[in-house]
Short mmCIF file of C-alpha atoms in Angstrom, two decimals:
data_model
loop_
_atom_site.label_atom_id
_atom_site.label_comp_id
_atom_site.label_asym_id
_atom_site.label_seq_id
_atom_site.Cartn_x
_atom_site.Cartn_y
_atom_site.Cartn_z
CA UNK A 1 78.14 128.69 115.54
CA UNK A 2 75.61 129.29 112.90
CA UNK A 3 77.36 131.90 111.66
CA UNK A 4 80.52 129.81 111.38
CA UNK A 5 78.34 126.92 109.88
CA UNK A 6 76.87 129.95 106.65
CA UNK A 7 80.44 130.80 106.13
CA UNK A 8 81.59 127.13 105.49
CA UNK A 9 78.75 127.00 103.08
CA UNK A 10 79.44 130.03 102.00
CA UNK A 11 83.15 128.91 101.01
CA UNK A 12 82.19 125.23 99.70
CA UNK A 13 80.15 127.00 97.28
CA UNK A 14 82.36 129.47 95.97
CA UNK A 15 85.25 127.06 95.44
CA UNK A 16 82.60 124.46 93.38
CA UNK A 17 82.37 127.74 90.69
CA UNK A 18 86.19 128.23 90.53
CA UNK A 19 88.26 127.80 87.75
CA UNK A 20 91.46 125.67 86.54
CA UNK A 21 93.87 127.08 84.74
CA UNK A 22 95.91 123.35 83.86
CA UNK A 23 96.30 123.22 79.94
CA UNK A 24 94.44 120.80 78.73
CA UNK A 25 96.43 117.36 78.32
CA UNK A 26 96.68 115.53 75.25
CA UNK A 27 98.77 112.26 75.52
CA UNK A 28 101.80 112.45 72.53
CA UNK A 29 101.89 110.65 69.99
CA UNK A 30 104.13 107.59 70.44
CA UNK A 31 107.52 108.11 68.10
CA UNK A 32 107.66 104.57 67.26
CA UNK A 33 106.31 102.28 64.31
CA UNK A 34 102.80 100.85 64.48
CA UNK A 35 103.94 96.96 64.95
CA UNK A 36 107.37 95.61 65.74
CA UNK A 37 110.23 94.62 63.50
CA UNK A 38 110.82 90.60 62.82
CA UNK A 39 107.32 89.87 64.20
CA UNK A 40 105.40 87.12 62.64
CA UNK A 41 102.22 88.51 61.53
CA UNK A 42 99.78 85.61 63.13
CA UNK A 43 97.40 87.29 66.17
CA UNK A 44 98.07 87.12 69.50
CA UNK A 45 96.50 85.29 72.03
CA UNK A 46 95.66 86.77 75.16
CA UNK A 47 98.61 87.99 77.80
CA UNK A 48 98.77 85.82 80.99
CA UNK A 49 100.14 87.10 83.87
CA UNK A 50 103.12 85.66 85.59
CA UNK A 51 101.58 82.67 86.75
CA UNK A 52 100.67 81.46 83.20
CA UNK A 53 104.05 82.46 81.80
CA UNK A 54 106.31 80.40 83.92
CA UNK A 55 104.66 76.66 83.78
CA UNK A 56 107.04 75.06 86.23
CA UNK A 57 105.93 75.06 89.60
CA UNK A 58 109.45 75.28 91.68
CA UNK A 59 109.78 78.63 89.70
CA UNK A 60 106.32 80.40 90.55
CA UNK A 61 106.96 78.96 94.07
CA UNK A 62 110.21 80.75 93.58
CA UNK A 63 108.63 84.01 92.35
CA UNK A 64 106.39 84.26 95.61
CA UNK A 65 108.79 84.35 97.98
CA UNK A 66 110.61 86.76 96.00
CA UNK A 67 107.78 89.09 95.92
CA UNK A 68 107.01 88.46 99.83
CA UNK A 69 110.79 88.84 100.98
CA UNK A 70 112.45 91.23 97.99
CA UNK A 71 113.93 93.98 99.84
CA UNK A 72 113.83 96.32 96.48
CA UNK A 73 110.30 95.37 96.32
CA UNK A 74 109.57 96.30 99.56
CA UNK A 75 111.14 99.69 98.96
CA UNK A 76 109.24 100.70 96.50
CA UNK A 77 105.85 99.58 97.82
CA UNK A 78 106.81 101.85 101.55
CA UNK A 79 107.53 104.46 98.73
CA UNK A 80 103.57 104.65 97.53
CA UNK A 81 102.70 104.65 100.97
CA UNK A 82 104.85 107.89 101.51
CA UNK A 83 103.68 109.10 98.16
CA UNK A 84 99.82 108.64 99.66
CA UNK A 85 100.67 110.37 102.89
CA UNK A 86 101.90 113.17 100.88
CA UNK A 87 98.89 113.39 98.34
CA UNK A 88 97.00 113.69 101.48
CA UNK A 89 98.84 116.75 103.41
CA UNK A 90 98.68 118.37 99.65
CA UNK A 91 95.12 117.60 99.25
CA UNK A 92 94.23 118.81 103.05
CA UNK A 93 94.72 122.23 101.49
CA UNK A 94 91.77 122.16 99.66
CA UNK A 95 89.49 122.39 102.95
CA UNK A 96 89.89 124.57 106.14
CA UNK A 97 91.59 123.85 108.85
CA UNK A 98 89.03 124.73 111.98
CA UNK A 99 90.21 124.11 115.19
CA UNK A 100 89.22 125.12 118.93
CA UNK A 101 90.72 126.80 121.32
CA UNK A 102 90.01 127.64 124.92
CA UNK A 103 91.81 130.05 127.22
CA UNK A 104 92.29 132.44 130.05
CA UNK A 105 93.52 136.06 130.02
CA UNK A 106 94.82 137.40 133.81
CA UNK A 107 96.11 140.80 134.07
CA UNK A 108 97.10 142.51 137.45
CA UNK A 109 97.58 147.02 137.36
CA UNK A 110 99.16 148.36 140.29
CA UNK A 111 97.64 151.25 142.46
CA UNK A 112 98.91 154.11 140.66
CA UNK A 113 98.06 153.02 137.00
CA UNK A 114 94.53 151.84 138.34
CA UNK A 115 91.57 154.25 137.32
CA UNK A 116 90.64 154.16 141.36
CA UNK A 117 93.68 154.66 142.62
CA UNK A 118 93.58 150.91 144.02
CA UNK A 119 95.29 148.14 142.49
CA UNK A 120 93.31 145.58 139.77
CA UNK A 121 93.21 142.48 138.48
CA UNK A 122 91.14 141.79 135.55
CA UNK A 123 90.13 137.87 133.88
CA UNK A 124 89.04 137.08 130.42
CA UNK A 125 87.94 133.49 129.50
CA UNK A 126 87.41 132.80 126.01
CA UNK A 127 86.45 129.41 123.95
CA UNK A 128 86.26 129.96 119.83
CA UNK A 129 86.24 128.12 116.99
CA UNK A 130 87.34 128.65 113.55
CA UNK A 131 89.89 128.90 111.20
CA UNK A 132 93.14 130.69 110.15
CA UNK A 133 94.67 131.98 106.86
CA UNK A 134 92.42 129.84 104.71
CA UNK A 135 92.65 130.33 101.08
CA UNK A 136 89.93 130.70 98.91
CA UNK A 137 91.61 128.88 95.79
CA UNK A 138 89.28 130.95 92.98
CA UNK A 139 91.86 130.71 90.42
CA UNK A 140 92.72 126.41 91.71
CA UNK A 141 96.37 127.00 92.55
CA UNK A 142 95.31 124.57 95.17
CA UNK A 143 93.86 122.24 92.85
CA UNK A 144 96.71 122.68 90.60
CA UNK A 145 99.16 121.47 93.13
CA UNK A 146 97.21 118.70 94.58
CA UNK A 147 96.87 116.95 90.53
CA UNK A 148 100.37 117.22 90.65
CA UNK A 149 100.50 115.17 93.94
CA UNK A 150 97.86 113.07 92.72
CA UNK A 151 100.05 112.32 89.51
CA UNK A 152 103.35 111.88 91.59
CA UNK A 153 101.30 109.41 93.98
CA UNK A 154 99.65 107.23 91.10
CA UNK A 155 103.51 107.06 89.44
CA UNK A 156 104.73 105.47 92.38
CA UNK A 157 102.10 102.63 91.80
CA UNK A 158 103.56 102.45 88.18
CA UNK A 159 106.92 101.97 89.36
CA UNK A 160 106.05 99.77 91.86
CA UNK A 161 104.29 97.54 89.37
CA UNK A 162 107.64 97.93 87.12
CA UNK A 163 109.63 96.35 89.99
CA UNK A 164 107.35 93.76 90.31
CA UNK A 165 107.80 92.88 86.58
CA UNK A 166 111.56 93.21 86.88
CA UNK A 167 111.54 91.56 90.21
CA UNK A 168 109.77 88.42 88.52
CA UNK A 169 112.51 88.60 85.07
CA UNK A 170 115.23 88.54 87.16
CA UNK A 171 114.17 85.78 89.65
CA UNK A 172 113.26 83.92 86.29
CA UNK A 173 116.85 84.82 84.92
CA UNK A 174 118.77 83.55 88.35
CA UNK A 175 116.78 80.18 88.28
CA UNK A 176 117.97 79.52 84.49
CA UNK A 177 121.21 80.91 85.17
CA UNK A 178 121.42 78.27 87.09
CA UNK A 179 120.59 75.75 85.98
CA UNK A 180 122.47 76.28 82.71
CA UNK A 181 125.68 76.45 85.40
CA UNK A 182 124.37 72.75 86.66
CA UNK A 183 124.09 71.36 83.39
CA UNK A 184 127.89 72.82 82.20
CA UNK A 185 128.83 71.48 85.77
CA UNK A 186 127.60 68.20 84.63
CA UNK A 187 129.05 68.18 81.92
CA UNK A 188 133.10 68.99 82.79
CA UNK A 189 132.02 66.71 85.64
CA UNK A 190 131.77 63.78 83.37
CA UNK A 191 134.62 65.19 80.80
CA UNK A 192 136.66 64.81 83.46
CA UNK A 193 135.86 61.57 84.25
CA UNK A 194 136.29 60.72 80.51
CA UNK A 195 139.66 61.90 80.37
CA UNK A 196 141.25 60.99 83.34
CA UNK A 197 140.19 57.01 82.16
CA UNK A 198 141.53 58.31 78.60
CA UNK A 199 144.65 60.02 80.41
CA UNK A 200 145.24 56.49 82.97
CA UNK A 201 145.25 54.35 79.70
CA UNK A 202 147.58 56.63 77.97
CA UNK A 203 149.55 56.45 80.68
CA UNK A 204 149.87 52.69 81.02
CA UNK A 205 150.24 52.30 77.27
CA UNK A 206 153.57 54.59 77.59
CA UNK A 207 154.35 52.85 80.91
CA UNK A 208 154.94 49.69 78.53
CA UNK A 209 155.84 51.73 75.58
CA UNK A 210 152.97 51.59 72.93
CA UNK A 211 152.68 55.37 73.13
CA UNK A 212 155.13 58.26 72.72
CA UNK A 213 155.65 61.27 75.39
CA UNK A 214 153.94 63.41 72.79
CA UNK A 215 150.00 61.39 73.21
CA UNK A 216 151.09 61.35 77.11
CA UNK A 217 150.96 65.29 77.34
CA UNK A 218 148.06 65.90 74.50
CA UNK A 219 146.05 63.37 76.96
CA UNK A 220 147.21 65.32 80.44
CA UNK A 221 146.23 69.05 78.46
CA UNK A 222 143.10 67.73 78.45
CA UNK A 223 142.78 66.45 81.64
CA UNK A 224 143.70 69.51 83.14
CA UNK A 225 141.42 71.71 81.15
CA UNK A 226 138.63 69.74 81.88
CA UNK A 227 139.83 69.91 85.55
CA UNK A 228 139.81 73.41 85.46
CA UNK A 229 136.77 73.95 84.00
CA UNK A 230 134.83 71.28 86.64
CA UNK A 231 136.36 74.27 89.14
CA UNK A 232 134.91 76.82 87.78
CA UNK A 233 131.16 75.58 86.93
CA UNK A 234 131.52 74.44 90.39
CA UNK A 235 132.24 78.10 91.74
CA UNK A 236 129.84 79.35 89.09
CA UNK A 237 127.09 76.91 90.21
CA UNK A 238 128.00 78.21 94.31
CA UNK A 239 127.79 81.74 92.96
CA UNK A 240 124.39 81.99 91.08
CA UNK A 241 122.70 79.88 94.22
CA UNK A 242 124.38 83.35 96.13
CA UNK A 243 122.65 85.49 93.55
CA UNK A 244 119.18 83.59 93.45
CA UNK A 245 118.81 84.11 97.33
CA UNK A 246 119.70 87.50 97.29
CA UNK A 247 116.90 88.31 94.74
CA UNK A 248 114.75 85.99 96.39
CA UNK A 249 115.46 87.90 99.90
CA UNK A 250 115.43 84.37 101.42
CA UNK A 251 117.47 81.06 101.52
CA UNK A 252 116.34 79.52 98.64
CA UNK A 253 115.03 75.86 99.15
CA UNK A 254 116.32 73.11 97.96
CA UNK A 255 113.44 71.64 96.57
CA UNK A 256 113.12 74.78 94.54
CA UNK A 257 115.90 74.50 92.33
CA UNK A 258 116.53 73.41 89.34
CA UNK A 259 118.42 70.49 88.05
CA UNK A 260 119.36 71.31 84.77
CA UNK A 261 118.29 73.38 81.92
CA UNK A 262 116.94 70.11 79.83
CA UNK A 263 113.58 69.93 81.93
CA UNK A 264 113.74 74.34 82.64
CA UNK A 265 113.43 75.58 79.05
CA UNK A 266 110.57 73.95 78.98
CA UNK A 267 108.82 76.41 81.67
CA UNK A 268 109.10 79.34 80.07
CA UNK A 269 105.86 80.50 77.91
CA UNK A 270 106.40 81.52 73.75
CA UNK A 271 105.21 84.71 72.91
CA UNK A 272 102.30 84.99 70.49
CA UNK A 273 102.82 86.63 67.40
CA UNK A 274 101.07 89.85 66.07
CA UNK A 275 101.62 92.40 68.72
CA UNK A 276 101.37 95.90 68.38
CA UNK A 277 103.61 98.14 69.71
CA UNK A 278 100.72 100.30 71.25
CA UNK A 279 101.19 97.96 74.13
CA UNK A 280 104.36 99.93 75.46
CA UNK A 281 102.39 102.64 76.20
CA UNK A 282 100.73 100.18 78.85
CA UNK A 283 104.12 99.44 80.28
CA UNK A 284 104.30 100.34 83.83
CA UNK A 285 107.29 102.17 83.74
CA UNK A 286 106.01 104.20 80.47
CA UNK A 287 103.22 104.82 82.71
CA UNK A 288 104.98 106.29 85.44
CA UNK A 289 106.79 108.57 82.83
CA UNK A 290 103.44 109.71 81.49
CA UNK A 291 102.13 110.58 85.72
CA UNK A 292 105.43 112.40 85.48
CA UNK A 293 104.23 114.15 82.63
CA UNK A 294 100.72 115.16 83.42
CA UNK A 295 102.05 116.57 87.22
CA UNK A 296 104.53 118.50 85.25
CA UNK A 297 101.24 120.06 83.05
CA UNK A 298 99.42 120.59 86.19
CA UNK A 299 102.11 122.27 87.83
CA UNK A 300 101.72 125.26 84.95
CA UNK A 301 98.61 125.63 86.27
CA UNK A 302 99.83 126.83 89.77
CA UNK A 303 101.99 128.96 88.31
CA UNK A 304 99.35 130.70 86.18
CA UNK A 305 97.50 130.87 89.25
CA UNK A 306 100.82 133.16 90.69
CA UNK A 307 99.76 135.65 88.42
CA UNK A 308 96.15 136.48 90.13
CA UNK A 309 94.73 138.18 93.71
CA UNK A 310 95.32 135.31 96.72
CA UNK A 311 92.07 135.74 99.14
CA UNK A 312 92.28 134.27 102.29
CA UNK A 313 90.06 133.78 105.39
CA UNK A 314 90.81 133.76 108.83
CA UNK A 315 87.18 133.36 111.22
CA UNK A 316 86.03 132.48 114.47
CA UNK A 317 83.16 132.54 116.51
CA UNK A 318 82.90 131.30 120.59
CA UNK A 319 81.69 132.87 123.53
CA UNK A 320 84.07 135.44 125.81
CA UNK A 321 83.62 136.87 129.77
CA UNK A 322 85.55 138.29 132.43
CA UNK A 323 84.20 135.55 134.76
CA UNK A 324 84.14 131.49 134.17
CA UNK A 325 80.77 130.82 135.19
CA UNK A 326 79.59 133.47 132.91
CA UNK A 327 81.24 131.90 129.92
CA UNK A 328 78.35 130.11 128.31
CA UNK A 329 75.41 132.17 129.19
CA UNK A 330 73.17 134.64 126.75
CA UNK A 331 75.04 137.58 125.50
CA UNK A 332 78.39 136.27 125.68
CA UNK A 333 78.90 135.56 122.35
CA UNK A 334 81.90 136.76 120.30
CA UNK A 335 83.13 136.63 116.65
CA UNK A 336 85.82 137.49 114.08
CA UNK A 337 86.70 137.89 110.96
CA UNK A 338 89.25 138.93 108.60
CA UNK A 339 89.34 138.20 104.85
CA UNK A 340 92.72 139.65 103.33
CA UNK A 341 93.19 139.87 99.40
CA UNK A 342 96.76 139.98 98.08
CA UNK A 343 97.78 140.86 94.73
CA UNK A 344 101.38 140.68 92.79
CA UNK A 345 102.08 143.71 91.40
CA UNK A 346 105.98 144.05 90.93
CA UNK A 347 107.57 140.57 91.39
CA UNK A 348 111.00 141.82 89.10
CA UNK A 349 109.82 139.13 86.36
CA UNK A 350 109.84 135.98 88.84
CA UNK A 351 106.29 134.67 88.17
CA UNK A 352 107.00 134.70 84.63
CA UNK A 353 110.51 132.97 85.23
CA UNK A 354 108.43 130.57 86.97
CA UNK A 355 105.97 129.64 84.24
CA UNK A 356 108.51 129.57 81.76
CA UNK A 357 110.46 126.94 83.79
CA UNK A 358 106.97 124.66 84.21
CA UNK A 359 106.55 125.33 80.67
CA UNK A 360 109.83 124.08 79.59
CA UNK A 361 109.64 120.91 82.52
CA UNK A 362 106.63 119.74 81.06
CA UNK A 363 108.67 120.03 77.28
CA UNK A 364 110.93 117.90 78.93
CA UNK A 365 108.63 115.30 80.29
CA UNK A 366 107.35 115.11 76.69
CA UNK A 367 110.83 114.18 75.26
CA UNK A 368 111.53 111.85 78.70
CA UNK A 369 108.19 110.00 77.69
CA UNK A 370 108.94 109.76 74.20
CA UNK A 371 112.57 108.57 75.09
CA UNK A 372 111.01 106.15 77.08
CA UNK A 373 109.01 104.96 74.38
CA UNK A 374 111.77 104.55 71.98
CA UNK A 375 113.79 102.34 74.27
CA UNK A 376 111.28 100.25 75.29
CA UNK A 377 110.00 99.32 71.62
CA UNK A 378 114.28 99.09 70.79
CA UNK A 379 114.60 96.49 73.93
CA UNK A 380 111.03 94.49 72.71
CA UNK A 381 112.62 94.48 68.96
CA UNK A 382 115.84 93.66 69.65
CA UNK A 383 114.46 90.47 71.50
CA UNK A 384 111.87 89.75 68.69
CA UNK A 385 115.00 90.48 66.28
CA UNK A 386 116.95 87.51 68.82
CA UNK A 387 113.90 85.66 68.44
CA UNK A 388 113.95 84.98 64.73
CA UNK A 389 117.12 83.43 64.43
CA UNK A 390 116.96 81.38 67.93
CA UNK A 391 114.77 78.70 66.41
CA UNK A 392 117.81 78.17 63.96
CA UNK A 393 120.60 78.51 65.70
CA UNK A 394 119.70 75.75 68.06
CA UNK A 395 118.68 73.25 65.34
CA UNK A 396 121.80 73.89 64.06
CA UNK A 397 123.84 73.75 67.71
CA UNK A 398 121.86 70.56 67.91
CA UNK A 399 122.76 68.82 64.37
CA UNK A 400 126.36 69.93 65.28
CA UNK A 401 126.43 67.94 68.43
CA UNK A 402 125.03 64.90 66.61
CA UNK A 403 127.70 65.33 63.93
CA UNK A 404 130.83 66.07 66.40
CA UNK A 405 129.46 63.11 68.53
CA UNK A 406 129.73 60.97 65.50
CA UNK A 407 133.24 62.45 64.56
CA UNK A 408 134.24 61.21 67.91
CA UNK A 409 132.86 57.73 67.68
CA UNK A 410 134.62 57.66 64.55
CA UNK A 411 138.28 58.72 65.48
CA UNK A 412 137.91 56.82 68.44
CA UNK A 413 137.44 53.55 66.11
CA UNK A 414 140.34 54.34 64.04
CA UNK A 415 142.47 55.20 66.66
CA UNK A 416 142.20 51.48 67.99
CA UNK A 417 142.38 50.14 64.93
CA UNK A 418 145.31 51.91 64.24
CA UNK A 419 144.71 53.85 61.32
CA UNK A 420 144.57 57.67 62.81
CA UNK A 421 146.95 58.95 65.26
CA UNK A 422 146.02 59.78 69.10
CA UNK A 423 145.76 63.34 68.33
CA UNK A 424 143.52 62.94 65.95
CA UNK A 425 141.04 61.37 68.96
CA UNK A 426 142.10 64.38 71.19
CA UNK A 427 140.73 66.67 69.33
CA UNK A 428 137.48 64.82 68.47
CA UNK A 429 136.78 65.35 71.71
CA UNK A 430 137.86 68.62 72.31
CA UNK A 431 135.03 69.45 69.27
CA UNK A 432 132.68 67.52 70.67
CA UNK A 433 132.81 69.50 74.38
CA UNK A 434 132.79 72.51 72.84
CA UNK A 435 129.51 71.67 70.88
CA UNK A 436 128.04 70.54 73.99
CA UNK A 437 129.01 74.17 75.72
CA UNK A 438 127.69 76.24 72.86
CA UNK A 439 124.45 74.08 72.61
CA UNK A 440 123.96 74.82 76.64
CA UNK A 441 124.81 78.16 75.78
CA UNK A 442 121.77 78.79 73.17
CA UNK A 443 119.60 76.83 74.81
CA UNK A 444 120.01 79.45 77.71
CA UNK A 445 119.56 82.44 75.57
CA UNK A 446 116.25 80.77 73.87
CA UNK A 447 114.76 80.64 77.55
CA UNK A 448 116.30 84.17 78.61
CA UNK A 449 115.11 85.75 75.57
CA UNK A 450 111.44 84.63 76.26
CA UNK A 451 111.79 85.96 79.66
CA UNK A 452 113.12 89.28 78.30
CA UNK A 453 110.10 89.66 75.83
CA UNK A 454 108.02 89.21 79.05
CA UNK A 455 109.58 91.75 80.76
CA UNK A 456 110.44 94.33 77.64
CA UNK A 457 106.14 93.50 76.93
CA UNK A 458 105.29 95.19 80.70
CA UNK A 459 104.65 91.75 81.88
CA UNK A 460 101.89 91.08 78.92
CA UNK A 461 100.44 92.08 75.53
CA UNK A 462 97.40 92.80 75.62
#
């Protein structure tokens, strides 16, 4: 045993002197501009996390039960934990694997083989320790292959992190989705309601024959329309609650959702001006390109390591006799061992085939890391290039509401007092709906681009 104890030592030490033969990694340069297009040029504040960017209270409540009961979330999280178990079988190979073993050896020779002419039987009993086929990783192919594993484990954690960001976008994207379908329900709700009054008078006042066939139908065209769209907010409305619990994972309270888009908008965080775009390369998913890339570069290593002798150990030390009692007394000790050196010498080019295919993997992580790079600073300036004109465009949704609303007030005056025709009202009011529509409709896109930024940004900025 103290043998086996000085070769362990032995072996420890002579690994701490070996050598890597992983190229030396130098992150690339991101292919992207230093700061974003259409960003105001004010400094950011500092990033909160999700809790800070969504004020409203129903919708963090929201986003915690989505991250307790997402089933995509849950997938990728059980995916790190395989990734772990398999960093740890890779790393295992770093040490030797000593194990014991215990055992009896019978063997019976008839009369005639039998050095006495008598018949024999013969017992060995045997109890070692050690370990088998052990390699002795001088040139750290080992080593090579367990940074890889390391890198492929930690990249799981990156995309796990990149769900959880996505995860937290989309629940934020359902909830307002919603609740813009509410509000457009409310409103062909009470269209309707205005119209089918407008349509009943219309229809008395051509019962008695104050108003021609011609007002009758322009006044039922509406009617319908506004029928048919109360329908299909209503099935919109029924279909987004059907989306929001499957991305929450769970039936989605009722006290959790929202009532209308007026009192949501308002829950969403700005983003602060002034960010670089250095911050993509903090973006989990970026990340999780980059692990890709650096186990790629470690996996030249182990191919380098192809090239050189492969020493390996096989030892073990125990105690042997041809009777049990006299197993474990002085003298009976027994030991092996059997280093064994191998070294390529005519592999018909495949170890250099094999470093040349690392080589060019790793050239294409570079390009799949810069690709990733590029998209993400597109998606974070196509938002910010959103951004610029959203403050506009709903001052000027706004103003056109309060001008068709006024239109309307004003054909509807005339009309009683006689001066403009009926469908002159009609389609007053079929300006003023639509103005109410497209105002919902940018109101929605000012709270889903903030949420985009949030989730283009990796969740934050700094």
């Amino acid at each position: 045993m103290t043998k086996m104890r000085t070769l362990v030592v032995a072996v420890a030490a002579t690994l701490a002197g070996a050598c890597s033969l992983i190229p030396a990694y130098d992150r690339p340069a991101a292919p992207v501009p230093v700061a974003f297009p259409d960003a105001p040029a004010t400094a950011a504040s500092a990033a909160p996390v999700w809790r800070d960017y969504f004020a409203d209270a129903r919708l963090r409540e929201l986003v915690e039960l989505a991250l307790a009961n997402n089933r995509d979330l849950r997938i990728a999280a059980l995916n790190i934990e395989r990734a772990r178990a398999q960093y740890g079988i890779q790393r295992a190979d770093l040490f030797p694997s000593i194990s014991a073993s215990a055992g009896e050896t019978a063997q019976r020779l008839p009369a005639d083989l039998g050095s006495n002419g008598a018949a024999t039987t013969t017992r060995r009993y045997s109890a070692t320790v050690g370990f088998s086929a052990y390699e002795l990783d001088f040139f750290g192919r080992i080593r090579s292959l367990n940074e890889q594993a390391l890198e492929q484990y930690l990249g799981t954690e990156e995309a796990r992190r990149s769900a959880q960001i996505s995860l937290v976008a989309e629940v934020a994207d359902a909830w307002l989705r919603l609740a813009a379908d509410r509000e457009r329900q409310t409103l062909a709700n009470n269209t309707l309601a205005t119209r089918q009054k407008s349509f009943d008078l219309t229809k008395r006042s051509f019962d008695v024959g104050a108003t021609s066939a011609v007002d009758l139908r322009q006044a039922q065209t509406l009617l319908e329309g506004a029928r048919a769209d109360a329908a299909r907010y209503t099935s919109l409305v029924a279909q987004d609650r059907n989306a929001l619990a499957l991305v929450v994972g769970a039936e989605v309270p009722v006290g959790l959702l929202p009532q209308g888009l007026t009192e949501s908008i308002t829950s969403v965080a700005e983003l602060p001006a002034g960010v670089p775009s250095e911050v993509l390369t903090r973006r989990p998913d970026i990340l999780q390109t980059e692990r890709q890339l650096r186990a790629a570069n470690a996996s030249i290593g182990a191919a380098r390591a192809a090239f050189f002798p492969r020493i390996t150990l096989t030892a073990a030390a125990g105690t042997a006799s041809s009777t049990l009692d006299g197993l474990f007394e002085a003298g009976s000790g027994t030991w092996s061992f059997a280093p064994q050196i191998s070294l390529p010498i005519f592999e018909a080019g495949r170890l250099s085939a094999n470093l040349e295919a690392t080589k060019v993997q790793r050239e294409i992580a570079v390009a799949q890391y810069e690709k990733a790079i590029q998209l993400a600073f597109r998606e974070v300036a196509d938002a910010l290039a959103e951004r610029a004109t959203l403050t506009e465009q709903l001052d000027a949704r706004r103003k056109l509401v309060e001008a068709t609303e006024a239109s309307f007030k004003l054909s509807e005056a005339r009309y009683k007092a006689g001066i403009d025709s009926y469908f002159g009202l009609l389609d007053a009011q079929r300006s003023l709906y639509a103005a109410e529509l497209d105002l919902i409709a940018v109101r929605q896109s000012d709270a889903a681009n903030r949420i985009a930024l949030y989730k283009a940004l990796g969740g934050g900025w700094n």
